[in-house]
């Protein structure tokens, strides 16, 4: 890599990247942050292992541990990477990732498709209201199309036949769990379930006062402040034991 980066945002949902940009813009004021993207081709089988191999190919030449961040399945990918390569992950921030880390908006969508006598477009419009609240009327169709694109282009563990559940994935890496109090996908119970798995002294859970599934879009400043505060706590933690944390601070 030509540029030393402090943090890496993981996305496996290219159509929904617009929801990430306000947060990344805020974080870029405090650290050098890059984006890593995985796009799922229509004729490819959905496989987290493939994404993990590609992510490791990207990170294995990085000289020091890095802050990883991800929303939804991007966060799940970071969680799996931190479990497999803990020495390469300085901290991990998960947004809208429940204690069942496979749960995402698509799991809810496919459940409704299986049990409700509605077509795809009708359910996707309902999902827009569930995920985003009450969007402006002229944005509903735009966001419905984004969700439809995400069904075909994102890495997902779910389909019309089944929805996959995963047990909690425990890591020793410093962990920040962020979610929203009004998220219908990752509800407060899914978030609170993380409490018994926060093993590192600086690991923490923060619940946003609103914003639903894409709270990091609507509350980007508040989420950014929580992440930077967490990064600084990680820095202090490693500095106090003479670790690599002294190498890379955030302002």
XYZ file of N, CA and C in Angstrom:
753
model
N 0.834 -1.189 0.000
C 0.000 0.000 0.000
C 0.874 1.246 0.000
N 0.524 2.213 -0.826
C 1.334 3.411 -0.920
C 1.087 4.359 0.234
N -0.085 4.289 0.867
C -0.435 5.180 1.959
C -0.715 4.372 3.216
N -0.144 4.821 4.315
C -0.404 4.145 5.582
C -1.779 4.567 6.071
N -2.656 3.610 6.298
C -4.007 3.924 6.743
C -4.190 3.513 8.190
N -5.024 4.258 8.886
C -5.321 3.974 10.287
C -6.528 3.060 10.425
N -7.505 3.229 9.520
C -8.775 2.520 9.643
C -9.262 2.083 8.272
N -10.027 0.999 8.275
C -10.552 0.452 7.021
C -12.035 0.161 7.178
N -12.833 0.788 6.314
C -14.276 0.545 6.288
C -14.554 -0.603 5.327
N -15.287 -1.607 5.802
C -15.596 -2.787 4.998
C -17.032 -2.703 4.499
N -17.213 -2.884 3.209
C -18.572 -2.924 2.680
C -18.719 -4.094 1.722
N -19.803 -4.813 1.873
C -20.152 -5.882 0.940
C -21.496 -5.581 0.291
N -21.930 -4.319 0.393
C -23.204 -3.870 -0.171
C -22.975 -2.601 -0.988
N -22.364 -2.718 -2.172
C -22.048 -1.532 -2.978
C -23.233 -0.594 -3.243
N -24.458 -1.104 -3.512
C -25.552 -0.172 -3.791
C -25.919 0.740 -2.618
N -25.562 0.343 -1.404
C -25.959 1.101 -0.216
C -24.837 1.965 0.338
N -23.748 2.131 -0.425
C -22.610 2.892 0.078
C -22.933 4.351 0.372
N -23.955 4.884 -0.277
C -24.324 6.271 -0.021
C -24.688 6.528 1.425
N -25.188 5.507 2.113
C -25.535 5.670 3.519
C -24.295 5.749 4.415
N -23.146 5.334 3.898
C -21.913 5.330 4.685
C -21.134 6.646 4.577
N -21.351 7.392 3.512
C -20.462 8.517 3.200
C -20.435 9.615 4.258
N -21.562 10.039 4.834
C -21.468 11.096 5.846
C -20.586 10.694 7.036
N -20.701 9.449 7.482
C -19.877 8.987 8.603
C -18.407 8.953 8.206
N -18.103 8.431 7.037
C -16.708 8.345 6.598
C -16.104 9.733 6.441
N -16.897 10.677 5.977
C -16.411 12.054 5.845
C -16.050 12.619 7.211
N -16.863 12.348 8.217
C -16.565 12.818 9.571
C -15.327 12.135 10.137
N -15.222 10.831 9.949
C -14.083 10.099 10.495
C -12.775 10.503 9.824
N -12.856 10.894 8.555
C -11.649 11.288 7.827
C -11.004 12.540 8.415
N -11.737 13.281 9.237
C -11.164 14.445 9.904
C -10.285 14.044 11.080
N -10.359 12.779 11.504
C -9.643 12.320 12.687
C -8.619 11.233 12.391
N -8.740 10.568 11.263
C -7.841 9.454 10.946
C -7.800 9.256 9.440
N -6.772 8.586 8.980
C -6.691 8.211 7.568
C -7.487 6.927 7.385
N -8.596 7.040 6.672
C -9.507 5.902 6.547
C -9.684 5.536 5.075
N -9.649 4.253 4.785
C -9.832 3.742 3.430
C -11.084 2.870 3.396
N -11.557 2.573 2.187
C -12.709 1.698 2.004
C -12.285 0.441 1.255
N -12.820 -0.679 1.704
C -12.607 -1.954 1.026
C -13.979 -2.477 0.619
N -14.122 -2.803 -0.658
C -15.433 -3.170 -1.193
C -15.405 -4.562 -1.814
N -16.437 -5.330 -1.527
C -16.631 -6.628 -2.163
C -17.977 -6.605 -2.858
N -17.976 -6.881 -4.161
C -19.207 -6.890 -4.942
C -19.509 -8.314 -5.386
N -20.743 -8.726 -5.201
C -21.160 -10.083 -5.518
C -21.701 -10.154 -6.936
N -21.090 -10.969 -7.797
C -21.601 -11.154 -9.150
C -22.827 -12.063 -9.129
N -23.713 -11.889 -10.109
C -24.964 -12.641 -10.134
C -24.743 -14.144 -10.244
N -23.682 -14.550 -10.943
C -23.454 -15.981 -11.154
C -22.479 -16.572 -10.143
N -22.124 -15.805 -9.098
C -21.213 -16.303 -8.071
C -22.001 -16.825 -6.876
N -21.556 -17.914 -6.256
C -22.178 -18.334 -5.005
C -21.789 -17.386 -3.883
N -22.717 -17.119 -2.979
C -22.418 -16.257 -1.836
C -21.504 -17.012 -0.878
N -20.322 -16.480 -0.635
C -19.345 -17.189 0.183
C -18.524 -16.196 0.991
N -18.706 -16.202 2.291
C -17.931 -15.322 3.160
C -16.448 -15.672 3.117
N -16.133 -16.939 2.905
C -14.738 -17.361 2.891
C -13.971 -16.679 1.753
N -14.610 -16.541 0.599
C -13.967 -15.857 -0.525
C -13.664 -14.410 -0.169
N -14.639 -13.737 0.445
C -14.428 -12.346 0.851
C -13.323 -12.248 1.900
N -13.254 -13.208 2.819
C -12.207 -13.200 3.843
C -10.819 -13.341 3.231
N -10.696 -14.231 2.259
C -9.402 -14.426 1.593
C -8.968 -13.146 0.887
N -9.899 -12.501 0.187
C -9.571 -11.274 -0.519
C -9.221 -10.146 0.450
N -9.938 -10.078 1.556
C -9.625 -9.060 2.562
C -8.241 -9.292 3.151
N -7.920 -10.540 3.424
C -6.594 -10.841 3.976
C -5.498 -10.528 2.958
N -5.757 -10.793 1.688
C -4.784 -10.445 0.647
C -4.506 -8.948 0.657
N -5.529 -8.168 0.977
C -5.383 -6.715 1.018
C -4.617 -6.264 2.259
N -4.884 -6.902 3.387
C -4.330 -6.428 4.655
C -3.007 -7.072 5.065
N -2.651 -8.185 4.468
C -1.495 -8.914 4.977
C -0.176 -8.172 4.771
N -0.159 -7.201 3.880
C 1.060 -6.429 3.661
C 1.086 -5.142 4.495
N 0.004 -4.908 5.251
C -0.027 -3.722 6.096
C 0.878 -3.953 7.300
N 1.691 -2.964 7.625
C 2.769 -3.167 8.602
C 2.291 -3.274 10.037
N 1.136 -2.754 10.336
C 0.694 -2.742 11.730
C -0.812 -2.982 11.812
N -1.308 -3.309 12.983
C -2.750 -3.555 13.131
C -3.567 -2.318 12.758
N -4.807 -2.565 12.380
C -5.645 -1.510 11.824
C -7.021 -1.531 12.478
N -7.668 -0.366 12.540
C -9.054 -0.292 12.995
C -9.962 -0.763 11.860
N -10.785 -1.752 12.106
C -11.769 -2.209 11.117
C -13.157 -1.732 11.524
N -13.953 -1.363 10.540
C -15.323 -0.930 10.772
C -16.221 -1.502 9.693
N -17.469 -1.783 10.056
C -18.399 -2.259 9.049
C -19.836 -2.188 9.527
N -20.746 -1.985 8.577
C -22.178 -1.961 8.858
C -22.804 -3.258 8.363
N -23.647 -3.857 9.187
C -24.388 -5.058 8.809
C -23.435 -6.188 8.404
N -23.588 -6.751 7.198
C -22.759 -7.886 6.801
C -21.298 -7.483 6.627
N -21.039 -6.218 6.337
C -19.660 -5.734 6.340
C -19.046 -5.873 7.719
N -19.841 -5.619 8.747
C -19.374 -5.809 10.113
C -19.153 -7.275 10.438
N -20.041 -8.139 9.957
C -19.852 -9.582 10.144
C -18.536 -10.036 9.537
N -18.206 -9.541 8.351
C -16.936 -9.888 7.720
C -15.766 -9.447 8.603
N -15.846 -8.244 9.156
C -14.799 -7.775 10.060
C -14.689 -8.634 11.302
N -15.829 -9.083 11.806
C -15.844 -9.936 12.997
C -15.151 -11.265 12.718
N -15.440 -11.860 11.581
C -14.805 -13.125 11.211
C -13.301 -12.933 10.996
N -12.932 -11.794 10.418
C -11.510 -11.533 10.192
C -10.785 -11.340 11.519
N -11.400 -10.628 12.447
C -10.777 -10.398 13.756
C -10.625 -11.698 14.529
N -11.550 -12.619 14.355
C -11.429 -13.915 15.015
C -10.284 -14.724 14.414
N -10.109 -14.629 13.090
C -9.096 -15.438 12.418
C -7.703 -14.797 12.480
N -7.658 -13.475 12.453
C -6.366 -12.770 12.448
C -6.355 -11.661 13.507
N -6.480 -12.009 14.772
C -6.577 -10.979 15.815
C -5.364 -10.066 15.884
N -4.198 -10.580 15.504
C -2.982 -9.773 15.572
C -2.972 -8.652 14.537
N -3.855 -8.707 13.559
C -3.894 -7.692 12.501
C -4.974 -6.638 12.733
N -5.772 -6.808 13.774
C -6.897 -5.907 14.009
C -6.686 -5.137 15.306
N -6.593 -3.846 15.174
C -6.368 -2.988 16.335
C -7.652 -2.809 17.140
N -8.736 -2.603 16.435
C -10.054 -2.538 17.059
C -11.089 -2.867 15.996
N -12.296 -3.163 16.445
C -13.383 -3.514 15.531
C -14.640 -2.760 15.946
N -15.212 -2.029 15.003
C -16.461 -1.306 15.236
C -17.555 -1.916 14.375
N -18.627 -2.349 15.010
C -19.738 -3.000 14.319
C -20.979 -2.125 14.415
N -21.570 -1.804 13.273
C -22.781 -0.994 13.214
C -23.932 -1.858 12.701
N -25.030 -1.875 13.439
C -26.194 -2.695 13.068
C -25.810 -4.153 12.881
N -25.051 -4.678 13.829
C -24.695 -6.098 13.865
C -25.158 -6.634 15.219
N -26.099 -7.564 15.196
C -26.625 -8.098 16.443
C -25.781 -9.240 16.972
N -26.191 -9.744 18.127
C -25.475 -10.867 18.719
C -25.608 -12.111 17.838
N -26.675 -12.205 17.043
C -26.729 -13.125 15.894
C -26.207 -12.325 14.707
N -24.904 -12.429 14.397
C -24.302 -11.507 13.434
C -24.732 -11.723 11.989
N -25.473 -12.783 11.709
C -25.963 -12.997 10.345
C -27.234 -12.204 10.063
N -27.892 -11.723 11.108
C -29.153 -11.018 10.928
C -28.930 -9.698 10.190
N -29.699 -9.468 9.122
C -29.637 -8.201 8.405
C -30.990 -7.918 7.763
N -31.062 -6.836 7.011
C -32.356 -6.454 6.446
C -32.869 -7.510 5.469
N -31.953 -8.189 4.776
C -32.390 -9.192 3.814
C -33.067 -10.382 4.491
N -32.611 -10.740 5.678
C -33.268 -11.824 6.417
C -34.732 -11.472 6.671
N -34.991 -10.218 7.057
C -36.373 -9.772 7.274
C -37.154 -9.773 5.964
N -36.518 -9.317 4.905
C -37.184 -9.268 3.603
C -37.617 -10.661 3.153
N -36.698 -11.630 3.223
C -37.027 -12.970 2.746
C -38.067 -13.650 3.635
N -38.072 -13.349 4.909
C -39.111 -13.883 5.786
C -40.485 -13.402 5.336
N -40.570 -12.118 5.006
C -41.844 -11.576 4.533
C -42.229 -12.149 3.171
N -41.258 -12.340 2.303
C -41.559 -12.918 0.990
C -42.129 -14.332 1.123
N -41.632 -15.069 2.118
C -42.093 -16.450 2.283
C -43.495 -16.525 2.858
N -43.862 -15.541 3.674
C -45.114 -15.682 4.426
C -46.204 -14.687 4.045
N -45.873 -13.629 3.308
C -46.889 -12.651 2.934
C -47.259 -12.794 1.464
N -48.527 -12.656 1.128
C -48.966 -12.771 -0.274
C -48.734 -11.471 -1.037
N -47.474 -11.000 -1.043
C -47.137 -9.734 -1.703
C -45.975 -9.951 -2.663
N -45.912 -9.112 -3.689
C -44.801 -9.222 -4.626
C -43.570 -8.499 -4.084
N -42.478 -8.637 -4.833
C -41.207 -8.078 -4.375
C -41.281 -6.575 -4.152
N -41.832 -5.836 -5.099
C -41.829 -4.376 -5.004
C -42.638 -3.889 -3.805
N -43.745 -4.543 -3.534
C -44.567 -4.144 -2.390
C -43.805 -4.325 -1.086
N -43.155 -5.462 -0.941
C -42.417 -5.727 0.299
C -41.205 -4.814 0.407
N -40.524 -4.541 -0.700
C -39.377 -3.632 -0.653
C -39.804 -2.228 -0.225
N -40.957 -1.773 -0.693
C -41.452 -0.461 -0.254
C -41.736 -0.472 1.238
N -42.303 -1.571 1.723
C -42.529 -1.686 3.170
C -41.206 -1.670 3.924
N -40.200 -2.319 3.340
C -38.886 -2.347 3.973
C -38.280 -0.948 4.059
N -38.506 -0.135 3.045
C -37.989 1.241 3.073
C -38.510 1.964 4.297
N -39.797 1.841 4.573
C -40.372 2.512 5.735
C -39.854 1.904 7.040
N -39.643 0.592 7.052
C -39.122 -0.036 8.255
C -37.677 0.319 8.531
N -36.879 0.439 7.473
C -35.455 0.704 7.629
C -35.135 2.180 7.789
N -35.974 3.043 7.189
C -35.638 4.469 7.125
C -36.688 5.369 7.753
N -37.768 4.819 8.257
C -38.819 5.666 8.786
C -39.731 6.122 7.663
N -40.058 7.393 7.635
C -40.931 7.946 6.605
C -40.112 8.848 5.684
N -39.573 8.286 4.613
C -38.757 9.100 3.703
C -39.637 10.043 2.895
N -39.030 11.098 2.329
C -39.796 11.955 1.415
C -40.398 11.119 0.292
N -41.580 11.493 -0.158
C -42.287 10.686 -1.156
C -41.453 10.455 -2.407
N -40.698 11.477 -2.820
C -39.928 11.335 -4.050
C -38.690 10.464 -3.879
N -38.375 10.106 -2.623
C -37.215 9.254 -2.369
C -37.587 7.793 -2.187
N -38.858 7.501 -1.964
C -39.269 6.132 -1.683
C -38.902 5.189 -2.825
N -39.194 5.577 -4.056
C -38.885 4.715 -5.191
C -37.383 4.565 -5.391
N -36.633 5.651 -5.155
C -35.182 5.591 -5.294
C -34.600 4.594 -4.309
N -35.028 4.671 -3.066
C -34.503 3.764 -2.045
C -35.008 2.342 -2.245
N -36.214 2.195 -2.799
C -36.708 0.856 -3.127
C -35.813 0.203 -4.175
N -35.402 0.971 -5.168
C -34.509 0.446 -6.207
C -33.140 0.093 -5.643
N -32.660 0.888 -4.680
C -31.374 0.581 -4.047
C -31.436 -0.750 -3.301
N -32.529 -0.976 -2.587
C -32.682 -2.245 -1.875
C -32.761 -3.408 -2.852
N -33.464 -3.211 -3.969
C -33.553 -4.263 -4.975
C -32.168 -4.580 -5.544
N -31.378 -3.554 -5.831
C -30.018 -3.778 -6.318
C -29.178 -4.516 -5.281
N -29.386 -4.179 -4.025
C -28.609 -4.812 -2.962
C -28.900 -6.306 -2.859
N -30.127 -6.692 -3.161
C -30.476 -8.116 -3.145
C -29.607 -8.917 -4.105
N -29.238 -8.296 -5.233
C -28.524 -9.018 -6.286
C -27.013 -8.772 -6.281
N -26.557 -7.706 -5.636
C -25.147 -7.349 -5.725
C -24.382 -7.482 -4.415
N -25.061 -7.724 -3.314
C -24.373 -7.783 -2.025
C -24.122 -9.230 -1.600
N -23.154 -9.377 -0.726
C -22.872 -10.680 -0.128
C -23.912 -10.949 0.944
N -24.668 -12.011 0.813
C -25.743 -12.292 1.755
C -25.772 -13.768 2.107
N -26.202 -14.054 3.317
C -26.332 -15.437 3.776
C -27.770 -15.933 3.655
N -28.639 -15.135 3.034
C -30.066 -15.444 3.029
C -30.609 -15.502 1.606
N -31.675 -16.290 1.428
C -32.373 -16.336 0.148
C -33.816 -16.750 0.393
N -34.558 -16.980 -0.688
C -35.977 -17.328 -0.539
C -36.187 -18.674 0.127
N -35.181 -19.545 0.061
C -35.324 -20.880 0.621
C -35.094 -20.881 2.134
N -34.101 -20.130 2.581
C -33.779 -20.162 4.006
C -33.075 -18.874 4.419
N -33.138 -18.609 5.709
C -32.361 -17.541 6.318
C -31.440 -18.182 7.351
N -30.173 -17.810 7.299
C -29.162 -18.428 8.151
C -29.005 -17.651 9.454
N -28.891 -18.376 10.542
C -28.555 -17.775 11.830
C -27.165 -18.226 12.245
N -26.457 -17.361 12.969
C -25.131 -17.688 13.477
C -25.089 -17.475 14.983
N -24.358 -18.322 15.697
C -24.176 -18.084 17.132
C -23.277 -16.875 17.340
N -23.244 -16.317 18.533
C -22.342 -15.187 18.801
C -20.900 -15.549 18.470
N -20.181 -14.613 17.882
C -18.778 -14.795 17.536
C -17.949 -13.955 18.494
N -17.165 -14.610 19.307
C -16.400 -13.919 20.345
C -14.990 -13.607 19.847
N -14.531 -12.407 20.120
C -13.165 -12.001 19.786
C -12.565 -11.298 20.996
N -11.240 -11.319 21.074
C -10.548 -10.619 22.150
C -10.191 -9.188 21.749
N -10.411 -8.849 20.502
C -10.134 -7.514 19.974
C -11.021 -6.480 20.669
N -10.512 -5.260 20.935
C -11.389 -4.181 21.420
C -12.570 -3.994 20.478
N -13.759 -3.957 21.029
C -14.981 -4.049 20.237
C -15.934 -2.913 20.604
N -16.393 -2.182 19.596
C -17.439 -1.181 19.779
C -18.671 -1.637 19.013
N -19.763 -1.835 19.726
C -21.032 -2.225 19.124
C -21.942 -1.009 19.099
N -22.424 -0.649 17.927
C -23.326 0.499 17.788
C -24.618 0.056 17.115
N -25.729 0.544 17.631
C -27.025 0.252 17.037
C -27.989 1.367 17.362
N -29.216 1.205 16.928
C -30.229 2.237 17.139
C -31.382 1.697 17.986
N -31.924 2.567 18.800
C -33.005 2.167 19.696
C -34.273 1.804 18.931
N -34.422 2.327 17.697
C -35.654 2.074 16.943
C -35.428 1.220 15.693
N -34.330 0.465 15.670
C -34.035 -0.414 14.539
C -34.937 -1.640 14.602
N -35.692 -1.899 13.532
C -36.603 -3.048 13.517
C -35.885 -4.340 13.124
N -34.660 -4.230 12.607
C -33.897 -5.409 12.208
C -33.005 -5.866 13.355
N -32.143 -4.981 13.821
C -31.273 -5.268 14.969
C -31.874 -4.549 16.160
N -32.814 -5.195 16.813
C -33.540 -4.544 17.900
C -32.680 -4.491 19.166
N -33.112 -3.748 20.183
C -32.314 -3.609 21.413
C -31.929 -4.934 22.061
N -32.752 -5.962 21.950
C -32.384 -7.266 22.515
C -31.182 -7.860 21.795
N -31.142 -7.710 20.462
C -29.990 -8.175 19.697
C -28.725 -7.414 20.100
N -28.871 -6.149 20.428
C -27.716 -5.345 20.850
C -27.290 -5.695 22.273
N -28.246 -5.756 23.171
C -27.918 -6.043 24.572
C -27.311 -7.427 24.739
N -27.619 -8.330 23.825
C -27.039 -9.663 23.885
C -25.526 -9.663 23.767
N -24.950 -8.555 23.266
C -23.491 -8.452 23.147
C -22.799 -8.259 24.494
N -23.539 -7.811 25.500
C -22.903 -7.406 26.755
C -22.010 -8.497 27.336
N -22.445 -9.723 27.278
C -21.660 -10.808 27.881
C -20.485 -11.241 27.014
N -20.337 -10.626 25.833
C -19.246 -10.988 24.927
C -18.240 -9.851 24.744
N -18.344 -8.816 25.546
C -17.409 -7.692 25.469
C -16.268 -7.953 26.448
N -15.253 -8.666 25.988
C -14.204 -9.172 26.877
C -13.065 -8.186 27.109
N -12.794 -7.321 26.154
C -11.680 -6.384 26.323
C -12.097 -5.230 27.238
N -11.192 -4.707 28.059
C -11.556 -3.637 29.005
C -12.164 -2.391 28.353
N -11.775 -2.070 27.122
C -12.312 -0.855 26.509
C -13.499 -1.148 25.588
N -13.884 -2.404 25.440
C -15.042 -2.735 24.610
C -16.303 -2.124 25.201
N -17.202 -1.703 24.333
C -18.402 -1.030 24.829
C -19.559 -1.168 23.840
N -20.760 -0.882 24.356
C -21.982 -0.873 23.554
C -22.561 0.530 23.596
N -22.916 1.065 22.439
C -23.548 2.383 22.372
C -24.786 2.283 21.508
N -25.903 2.821 22.020
C -27.172 2.775 21.302
C -27.585 4.193 20.924
N -27.768 4.402 19.639
C -28.139 5.706 19.096
C -29.610 6.000 19.408
N -29.958 7.254 19.656
C -31.350 7.582 20.012
C -32.334 7.499 18.858
N -31.871 7.262 17.649
C -32.768 7.170 16.496
C -31.987 6.767 15.258
N -32.672 6.825 14.130
C -31.989 6.556 12.868
C -32.223 5.187 12.282
N -32.825 4.284 13.069
C -33.162 2.940 12.585
C -31.950 2.178 12.057
N -32.136 1.407 10.991
C -31.074 0.509 10.499
C -29.872 1.283 9.965
N -30.126 2.445 9.388
C -29.054 3.278 8.831
C -28.803 4.488 9.722
N -28.773 4.247 11.013
C -28.586 5.349 11.970
C -27.287 6.096 11.726
N -26.266 5.407 11.202
C -24.981 6.081 10.975
C -25.063 7.108 9.856
N -26.115 7.048 9.053
C -26.360 8.055 8.023
C -27.055 9.279 8.616
N -28.087 9.036 9.404
C -28.870 10.134 9.962
C -28.199 10.792 11.172
N -27.357 10.048 11.881
C -26.670 10.564 13.073
C -25.157 10.415 12.895
N -24.674 10.805 11.737
C -23.261 10.555 11.421
C -22.309 11.262 12.378
N -22.642 12.473 12.805
C -21.753 13.206 13.716
C -21.661 12.515 15.063
N -22.807 12.129 15.607
C -22.818 11.457 16.910
C -22.099 10.110 16.855
N -22.322 9.359 15.784
C -21.658 8.061 15.647
C -20.155 8.260 15.509
N -19.748 9.242 14.730
C -18.327 9.534 14.569
C -17.679 9.871 15.904
N -18.350 10.656 16.710
C -17.800 11.026 18.022
C -17.597 9.790 18.897
N -18.544 8.870 18.862
C -18.413 7.650 19.660
C -17.244 6.783 19.172
N -17.076 6.702 17.861
C -15.995 5.881 17.310
C -14.637 6.484 17.651
N -14.491 7.795 17.501
C -13.214 8.447 17.810
C -12.901 8.314 19.298
N -13.914 8.457 20.132
C -13.704 8.276 21.575
C -13.218 6.855 21.875
N -13.813 5.890 21.187
C -13.407 4.487 21.340
C -11.973 4.278 20.862
N -11.630 4.818 19.702
C -10.263 4.695 19.191
C -9.251 5.282 20.177
N -9.588 6.412 20.758
C -8.667 7.022 21.715
C -8.513 6.158 22.964
N -9.598 5.512 23.382
C -9.509 4.605 24.530
C -8.617 3.413 24.203
N -8.720 2.920 22.976
C -7.846 1.821 22.536
C -6.391 2.280 22.540
N -6.151 3.480 22.065
C -4.801 4.034 22.043
C -4.213 4.104 23.447
N -4.996 4.635 24.373
C -4.522 4.754 25.752
C -4.277 3.387 26.363
N -5.179 2.444 26.063
C -5.042 1.096 26.605
C -3.733 0.459 26.167
N -3.422 0.555 24.881
C -2.198 -0.064 24.385
C -0.957 0.718 24.778
N -1.082 2.035 24.874
C 0.058 2.838 25.304
C 0.461 2.497 26.726
N -0.539 2.211 27.562
C -0.248 1.938 28.974
C 0.500 0.633 29.182
N 0.415 -0.272 28.177
C 1.141 -1.536 28.310
C 2.298 -1.612 27.314
N 2.632 -0.455 26.716
C 3.785 -0.414 25.817
C 3.545 -1.102 24.500
N 2.270 -1.129 24.038
C 1.957 -1.838 22.805
C 2.116 -0.962 21.591
N 1.621 -1.486 20.456
C 1.747 -0.761 19.200
C 0.854 0.450 19.101
N -0.047 0.619 20.103
C -0.989 1.729 20.040
C -0.341 3.094 20.007
N 0.900 3.237 20.506
C 1.534 4.536 20.514
C 1.900 4.991 19.107
N 1.830 4.123 18.130
C 2.290 4.467 16.803
C 1.299 5.327 16.034
N 0.045 5.235 16.379
C -0.960 5.817 15.485
C -2.134 6.370 16.284
N -2.124 7.639 16.549
C -3.204 8.253 17.301
C -4.241 8.860 16.378
N -5.380 9.225 16.935
C -6.409 9.922 16.179
C -6.717 11.207 16.913
N -6.977 12.241 16.143
C -7.167 13.545 16.744
C -8.571 13.756 17.288
